[in-house]
PDB file of C-alpha atoms in Angstrom:
ATOM      1  CA  LEU A   1      14.188  -2.289  13.504  1.00 30.00           C
ATOM      2  CA  LEU A   2      14.136   1.453  13.710  1.00 36.00           C
ATOM      3  CA  CYS A   3      14.874   3.559  10.454  1.00 40.00           C
ATOM      4  CA  SER A   4      14.331   7.230  11.141  1.00 37.00           C
ATOM      5  CA  SER A   5      17.363   9.113   9.575  1.00 33.00           C
ATOM      6  CA  GLY A   6      20.111   9.044   6.940  1.00 33.00           C
ATOM      7  CA  SER A   7      20.150   8.560   3.133  1.00 34.00           C
ATOM      8  CA  SER A   8      17.442   6.944   1.044  1.00 36.00           C
ATOM      9  CA  MET A   9      16.561   3.633   2.472  1.00 39.00           C
ATOM     10  CA  ALA A  10      15.231   2.495  -0.832  1.00 39.00           C
ATOM     11  CA  ARG A  11      18.290   3.054  -3.103  1.00 37.00           C
ATOM     12  CA  GLN A  12      21.123   2.945  -0.672  1.00 36.00           C
ATOM     13  CA  ALA A  13      20.142   0.584   2.164  1.00 42.00           C
ATOM     14  CA  GLU A  14      19.094  -2.450  -0.075  1.00 54.00           C
ATOM     15  CA  GLN A  15      19.056  -4.807   2.938  1.00 65.00           C
ATOM     16  CA  PRO A  16      15.530  -5.484   3.784  1.00 79.00           C
ATOM     17  CA  LEU A  17      13.551  -4.911   6.833  1.00 89.00           C
ATOM     18  CA  HIS A  18      11.507  -7.922   8.281  1.00 91.00           C
ATOM     19  CA  PHE A  19       7.929  -7.763   9.209  1.00 94.00           C
ATOM     20  CA  ALA A  20       5.532 -10.618   9.640  1.00 93.00           C
ATOM     21  CA  GLY A  21       8.317 -13.068   8.788  1.00 92.00           C
ATOM     22  CA  LYS A  22       8.869 -11.416   5.384  1.00 93.00           C
ATOM     23  CA  PRO A  23      11.385  -9.135   3.729  1.00 93.00           C
ATOM     24  CA  TRP A  24      10.444  -5.590   2.784  1.00 94.00           C
ATOM     25  CA  VAL A  25      12.280  -2.601   1.407  1.00 94.00           C
ATOM     26  CA  ALA A  26      11.267   1.055   2.006  1.00 94.00           C
ATOM     27  CA  GLU A  27      11.196   3.968  -0.505  1.00 94.00           C
ATOM     28  CA  VAL A  28      11.117   7.249   1.582  1.00 95.00           C
ATOM     29  CA  GLU A  29      10.556  10.684   0.123  1.00 95.00           C
ATOM     30  CA  ASN A  30      12.082  12.436   3.385  1.00 94.00           C
ATOM     31  CA  PRO A  31      14.109  10.116   5.510  1.00 92.00           C
ATOM     32  CA  LEU A  32      14.649  12.645   8.220  1.00 92.00           C
ATOM     33  CA  GLY A  33      10.849  12.993   8.713  1.00 91.00           C
ATOM     34  CA  SER A  34      10.099   9.272   8.585  1.00 92.00           C
ATOM     35  CA  LEU A  35       9.878   6.380  11.001  1.00 93.00           C
ATOM     36  CA  ILE A  36       9.695   2.647  10.349  1.00 95.00           C
ATOM     37  CA  ARG A  37       9.706   0.250  13.252  1.00 94.00           C
ATOM     38  CA  ALA A  38       9.038  -3.450  12.806  1.00 92.00           C
ATOM     39  CA  ASP A  39       8.472  -5.749  15.793  1.00 86.00           C
ATOM     40  CA  GLY A  40       7.264  -9.220  14.979  1.00 79.00           C
ATOM     41  CA  ASP A  41       3.740  -8.853  13.874  1.00 89.00           C
ATOM     42  CA  GLN A  42       3.564  -5.097  14.387  1.00 94.00           C
ATOM     43  CA  LEU A  43       4.691  -2.503  11.946  1.00 96.00           C
ATOM     44  CA  LEU A  44       4.824   1.329  12.766  1.00 95.00           C
ATOM     45  CA  LEU A  45       5.036   3.641   9.822  1.00 95.00           C
ATOM     46  CA  GLN A  46       5.226   7.472  10.071  1.00 94.00           C
ATOM     47  CA  ALA A  47       6.055  10.065   7.464  1.00 93.00           C
ATOM     48  CA  ASP A  48       5.637  13.657   6.919  1.00 92.00           C
ATOM     49  CA  ARG A  49       5.827  13.039   3.072  1.00 93.00           C
ATOM     50  CA  GLY A  50       5.514   9.774   0.992  1.00 95.00           C
ATOM     51  CA  LEU A  51       6.657   6.439   2.237  1.00 96.00           C
ATOM     52  CA  THR A  52       6.269   3.040   0.483  1.00 96.00           C
ATOM     53  CA  ILE A  53       7.341  -0.306   1.655  1.00 96.00           C
ATOM     54  CA  TRP A  54       7.382  -3.037  -0.714  1.00 96.00           C
ATOM     55  CA  LEU A  55       7.273  -6.806  -0.221  1.00 96.00           C
ATOM     56  CA  THR A  56      10.353  -7.949  -2.000  1.00 93.00           C
ATOM     57  CA  THR A  57       8.927 -10.892  -3.570  1.00 93.00           C
ATOM     58  CA  PRO A  58       6.506 -10.585  -6.546  1.00 95.00           C
ATOM     59  CA  LEU A  59       3.019 -12.478  -6.131  1.00 97.00           C
ATOM     60  CA  ARG A  60       1.427 -14.541  -8.766  1.00 97.00           C
ATOM     61  CA  PRO A  61      -2.413 -14.818  -8.879  1.00 98.00           C
ATOM     62  CA  PRO A  62      -4.476 -16.242  -7.441  1.00 98.00           C
ATOM     63  CA  TYR A  63      -3.768 -15.064  -3.830  1.00 98.00           C
ATOM     64  CA  GLU A  64      -5.266 -12.967  -1.020  1.00 98.00           C
ATOM     65  CA  ILE A  65      -3.714 -10.604   1.378  1.00 98.00           C
ATOM     66  CA  THR A  66      -5.091  -9.891   4.626  1.00 98.00           C
ATOM     67  CA  TYR A  67      -4.045  -7.328   7.374  1.00 98.00           C
ATOM     68  CA  GLN A  68      -5.167  -4.864  10.014  1.00 98.00           C
ATOM     69  CA  ARG A  69      -4.491  -1.181   9.873  1.00 97.00           C
ATOM     70  CA  GLN A  70      -4.939   1.883  12.103  1.00 96.00           C
ATOM     71  CA  ILE A  71      -4.313   5.609  11.930  1.00 94.00           C
ATOM     72  CA  LEU A  72      -2.460   6.792  15.119  1.00 91.00           C
ATOM     73  CA  HIS A  73      -3.270  10.477  15.178  1.00 79.00           C
ATOM     74  CA  GLU A  74      -2.939  10.803  18.959  1.00 68.00           C
ATOM     75  CA  ASN A  75       0.830   9.803  18.586  1.00 59.00           C
ATOM     76  CA  ALA A  76       1.554  12.291  15.777  1.00 59.00           C
ATOM     77  CA  ALA A  77      -0.555  15.402  16.406  1.00 59.00           C
ATOM     78  CA  ALA A  78       1.441  17.245  13.667  1.00 63.00           C
ATOM     79  CA  LEU A  79       0.402  14.673  11.012  1.00 83.00           C
ATOM     80  CA  ARG A  80      -2.926  13.978   9.356  1.00 89.00           C
ATOM     81  CA  ILE A  81      -5.872  11.563   9.435  1.00 93.00           C
ATOM     82  CA  SER A  82      -5.164  10.738   5.768  1.00 93.00           C
ATOM     83  CA  ASP A  83      -3.895   8.409   3.092  1.00 94.00           C
ATOM     84  CA  MET A  84      -4.296   4.721   4.035  1.00 97.00           C
ATOM     85  CA  ASN A  85      -2.891   3.480   0.530  1.00 97.00           C
ATOM     86  CA  GLN A  86      -1.788   0.394  -1.135  1.00 98.00           C
ATOM     87  CA  PHE A  87      -0.223  -0.847  -4.472  1.00 98.00           C
ATOM     88  CA  TRP A  88      -0.419  -4.229  -5.790  1.00 98.00           C
ATOM     89  CA  ALA A  89       0.300  -6.158  -9.084  1.00 97.00           C
ATOM     90  CA  ALA A  90       2.949  -3.481  -9.628  1.00 96.00           C
ATOM     91  CA  GLN A  91       5.172  -4.125 -12.654  1.00 95.00           C
ATOM     92  CA  LEU A  92       8.442  -3.000 -11.144  1.00 92.00           C
ATOM     93  CA  GLU A  93      11.480  -3.272 -13.499  1.00 82.00           C
ATOM     94  CA  SER A  94      14.767  -4.459 -12.169  1.00 71.00           C
ATOM     95  CA  THR A  95      17.963  -2.496 -12.828  1.00 62.00           C
ATOM     96  CA  GLY A  96      21.208  -4.110 -13.872  1.00 56.00           C
ATOM     97  CA  SER A  97      21.817  -5.085 -10.256  1.00 57.00           C
ATOM     98  CA  GLY A  98      18.427  -6.883 -10.029  1.00 59.00           C
ATOM     99  CA  PHE A  99      17.122  -4.236  -7.612  1.00 66.00           C
ATOM    100  CA  PRO A 100      13.578  -2.829  -8.634  1.00 83.00           C
ATOM    101  CA  PHE A 101      13.034  -0.510  -5.644  1.00 86.00           C
ATOM    102  CA  ARG A 102      14.677   2.620  -6.658  1.00 79.00           C
ATOM    103  CA  HIS A 103      11.915   5.260  -6.411  1.00 85.00           C
ATOM    104  CA  SER A 104      11.984   8.585  -4.554  1.00 87.00           C
ATOM    105  CA  GLY A 105       8.897   7.757  -2.508  1.00 89.00           C
ATOM    106  CA  SER A 106       7.048  10.618  -3.948  1.00 91.00           C
ATOM    107  CA  PHE A 107       3.405   9.790  -5.281  1.00 91.00           C
ATOM    108  CA  SER A 108       4.076  11.145  -8.798  1.00 90.00           C
ATOM    109  CA  GLY A 109       7.065   8.902  -9.059  1.00 90.00           C
ATOM    110  CA  TYR A 110       4.828   5.924  -9.475  1.00 94.00           C
ATOM    111  CA  ASP A 111       2.817   7.224 -12.413  1.00 93.00           C
ATOM    112  CA  ASP A 112       4.536   5.324 -15.008  1.00 92.00           C
ATOM    113  CA  ILE A 113       4.278   1.947 -13.362  1.00 95.00           C
ATOM    114  CA  ASP A 114       1.540  -0.626 -14.403  1.00 96.00           C
ATOM    115  CA  LEU A 115      -0.220  -1.324 -11.026  1.00 97.00           C
ATOM    116  CA  PHE A 116      -3.442  -1.291  -8.993  1.00 98.00           C
ATOM    117  CA  TYR A 117      -3.905   1.268  -6.233  1.00 98.00           C
ATOM    118  CA  PHE A 118      -6.405   2.093  -3.567  1.00 97.00           C
ATOM    119  CA  GLY A 119      -6.295   5.055  -1.123  1.00 97.00           C
ATOM    120  CA  ILE A 120      -8.688   5.603   1.670  1.00 97.00           C
ATOM    121  CA  GLY A 121      -9.053   9.104   2.999  1.00 96.00           C
ATOM    122  CA  GLY A 122      -7.026  10.827   0.377  1.00 95.00           C
ATOM    123  CA  ASN A 123      -6.906  14.592  -0.201  1.00 93.00           C
ATOM    124  CA  ASN A 124      -6.988  15.332   3.499  1.00 93.00           C
ATOM    125  CA  ASN A 125      -9.524  12.635   4.273  1.00 95.00           C
ATOM    126  CA  ARG A 126     -12.027  13.841   1.503  1.00 96.00           C
ATOM    127  CA  THR A 127     -11.778  10.994  -1.020  1.00 97.00           C
ATOM    128  CA  SER A 128     -11.406   7.175  -1.250  1.00 98.00           C
ATOM    129  CA  ARG A 129     -10.391   5.960  -4.606  1.00 98.00           C
ATOM    130  CA  PHE A 130      -9.478   2.760  -6.585  1.00 98.00           C
ATOM    131  CA  ARG A 131      -7.389   3.197  -9.831  1.00 97.00           C
ATOM    132  CA  HIS A 132      -5.489   1.282 -12.376  1.00 97.00           C
ATOM    133  CA  TYR A 133      -2.313   2.805 -13.589  1.00 96.00           C
ATOM    134  CA  ASP A 134      -1.443   1.775 -17.168  1.00 94.00           C
ATOM    135  CA  GLY A 135       2.206   2.435 -16.957  1.00 92.00           C
ATOM    136  CA  HIS A 136       2.069   5.320 -19.400  1.00 92.00           C
ATOM    137  CA  GLY A 137       0.856   7.955 -17.210  1.00 89.00           C
ATOM    138  CA  ARG A 138      -2.845   7.340 -17.382  1.00 92.00           C
ATOM    139  CA  ARG A 139      -4.578   6.711 -13.996  1.00 93.00           C
ATOM    140  CA  GLN A 140      -7.944   5.146 -14.592  1.00 95.00           C
ATOM    141  CA  LEU A 141     -10.502   5.823 -11.831  1.00 97.00           C
ATOM    142  CA  LEU A 142     -12.277   2.550 -11.209  1.00 97.00           C
ATOM    143  CA  GLY A 143     -14.185   3.536  -8.043  1.00 97.00           C
ATOM    144  CA  GLU A 144     -14.698   6.550  -5.665  1.00 98.00           C
ATOM    145  CA  TYR A 145     -16.405   7.258  -2.414  1.00 98.00           C
ATOM    146  CA  LEU A 146     -16.956  10.818  -0.915  1.00 98.00           C
ATOM    147  CA  ASP A 147     -19.261  10.011   1.927  1.00 97.00           C
ATOM    148  CA  ALA A 148     -18.108   9.996   5.506  1.00 96.00           C
ATOM    149  CA  ALA A 149     -18.882   6.315   5.966  1.00 96.00           C
ATOM    150  CA  HIS A 150     -16.043   5.559   3.559  1.00 97.00           C
ATOM    151  CA  LEU A 151     -13.337   7.921   4.865  1.00 97.00           C
ATOM    152  CA  LEU A 152     -10.971   7.444   7.717  1.00 96.00           C
ATOM    153  CA  GLN A 153     -11.620   7.430  11.502  1.00 94.00           C
ATOM    154  CA  ALA A 154      -8.572   7.915  13.874  1.00 90.00           C
ATOM    155  CA  GLY A 155      -8.062   4.814  16.026  1.00 91.00           C
ATOM    156  CA  HIS A 156     -10.307   2.598  14.140  1.00 96.00           C
ATOM    157  CA  VAL A 157      -8.744  -0.812  13.287  1.00 97.00           C
ATOM    158  CA  TYR A 158      -9.541  -1.449   9.682  1.00 98.00           C
ATOM    159  CA  HIS A 159      -9.572  -5.016   8.509  1.00 98.00           C
ATOM    160  CA  ILE A 160      -8.498  -5.190   4.956  1.00 98.00           C
ATOM    161  CA  ARG A 161      -8.648  -8.091   2.547  1.00 98.00           C
ATOM    162  CA  ILE A 162      -7.234  -7.963  -1.040  1.00 98.00           C
ATOM    163  CA  VAL A 163      -8.147 -10.773  -3.362  1.00 98.00           C
ATOM    164  CA  VAL A 164      -6.341 -11.161  -6.602  1.00 98.00           C
ATOM    165  CA  LEU A 165      -7.554 -13.781  -9.033  1.00 97.00           C
ATOM    166  CA  LEU A 166      -6.593 -14.596 -12.751  1.00 96.00           C
ATOM    167  CA  HIS A 167      -9.097 -12.114 -14.117  1.00 96.00           C
ATOM    168  CA  ALA A 168     -10.453 -10.083 -11.152  1.00 97.00           C
ATOM    169  CA  THR A 169      -9.241  -8.117  -8.092  1.00 98.00           C
ATOM    170  CA  ARG A 170     -11.441  -7.065  -5.149  1.00 98.00           C
ATOM    171  CA  VAL A 171     -10.856  -4.998  -1.961  1.00 98.00           C
ATOM    172  CA  TYR A 172     -12.713  -5.759   1.144  1.00 98.00           C
ATOM    173  CA  ILE A 173     -12.867  -3.325   4.110  1.00 98.00           C
ATOM    174  CA  ASP A 174     -14.191  -4.558   7.444  1.00 98.00           C
ATOM    175  CA  GLY A 175     -15.846  -7.513   5.583  1.00 98.00           C
ATOM    176  CA  ARG A 176     -17.346  -5.396   2.891  1.00 98.00           C
ATOM    177  CA  CYS A 177     -16.465  -5.113  -0.853  1.00 98.00           C
ATOM    178  CA  TRP A 178     -15.536  -1.519  -1.495  1.00 98.00           C
ATOM    179  CA  PHE A 179     -13.742  -1.916  -4.835  1.00 98.00           C
ATOM    180  CA  GLN A 180     -13.575  -4.506  -7.601  1.00 97.00           C
ATOM    181  CA  SER A 181     -12.328  -4.817 -11.065  1.00 96.00           C
ATOM    182  CA  THR A 182     -13.383  -7.906 -13.074  1.00 94.00           C
ATOM    183  CA  ASP A 183     -12.467  -7.087 -16.785  1.00 84.00           C
ATOM    184  CA  GLN A 184      -8.636  -7.183 -16.725  1.00 86.00           C
ATOM    185  CA  THR A 185      -6.120 -10.039 -16.580  1.00 91.00           C
ATOM    186  CA  MET A 186      -4.121  -9.723 -13.360  1.00 96.00           C
ATOM    187  CA  PRO A 187      -0.369 -10.132 -13.707  1.00 95.00           C
ATOM    188  CA  SER A 188       2.233 -11.181 -11.259  1.00 96.00           C
ATOM    189  CA  GLY A 189       3.617  -8.180  -9.516  1.00 96.00           C
ATOM    190  CA  TYR A 190       4.766  -6.479  -6.259  1.00 96.00           C
ATOM    191  CA  PHE A 191       2.751  -5.432  -3.386  1.00 98.00           C
ATOM    192  CA  GLY A 192       3.330  -2.179  -1.372  1.00 97.00           C
ATOM    193  CA  LEU A 193       1.987  -0.393   1.609  1.00 98.00           C
ATOM    194  CA  ARG A 194       1.943   3.312   1.302  1.00 97.00           C
ATOM    195  CA  LEU A 195       1.143   6.479   3.351  1.00 96.00           C
ATOM    196  CA  THR A 196       1.681  10.244   3.120  1.00 94.00           C
ATOM    197  CA  GLY A 197       1.879  12.667   6.107  1.00 93.00           C
ATOM    198  CA  SER A 198       0.357  10.272   8.729  1.00 93.00           C
ATOM    199  CA  SER A 199       1.247   7.657  11.412  1.00 94.00           C
ATOM    200  CA  GLN A 200      -0.190   4.198  10.983  1.00 95.00           C
ATOM    201  CA  ARG A 201       0.114   0.671  12.499  1.00 96.00           C
ATOM    202  CA  ILE A 202      -0.122  -2.396  10.504  1.00 98.00           C
ATOM    203  CA  SER A 203      -0.463  -5.795  12.030  1.00 97.00           C
ATOM    204  CA  HIS A 204      -1.673  -9.549  11.287  1.00 97.00           C
ATOM    205  CA  PHE A 205      -0.219  -9.426   7.800  1.00 97.00           C
ATOM    206  CA  GLN A 206      -0.715 -12.672   5.913  1.00 97.00           C
ATOM    207  CA  VAL A 207      -0.403 -13.834   2.187  1.00 98.00           C
ATOM    208  CA  ARG A 208      -2.494 -16.880   1.272  1.00 97.00           C
ATOM    209  CA  ILE A 209      -2.147 -18.654  -2.105  1.00 96.00           C
ATOM    210  CA  LEU A 210      -5.520 -19.618  -3.535  1.00 96.00           C
ATOM    211  CA  HIS A 211      -6.078 -22.722  -5.480  1.00 83.00           C
TER     212      HIS A 211
END
């Protein structure tokens, strides 16, 4: 599947794309400057502005998500080594048509959604942050790194694992726990992969229900 031009894929092309055997929907800030290509277990995302792809089925805790992700700077020299981002437990509200994926793809467009977020290499690869958005415009900072060991390296294959329990969530990068929250009830919600101004490859995506 190749999506690289045309009108908003999120609001006007409601047919999902398929990656890792699952349906996804894209929200793209600038469709003309974006590329989405899914080929079995491989997903290529490239965008000069904001791009989010949502798994179309909400997930109920407890579960874990694992995948691999890589910044492809050599294939997109005009883009940045920046913004390896993710949303989860997002409380997206359906419209009358039952379609909750209607955002512009801009980062600020998600400020009023209750969700969890991490971003590795934000602000042009200067910060890595973990936040909870409360759905009312407040973005609570739950964790932050500024050192080089917790920023992005082009070409490195990151092994990412998200664990979502009934009252806790944890983010593991390359086998190490970078972020966690243990004092909030985790709701059912949507999972999304996000980037801004970069080219990335995602592979080996799996969702596992925990018992």
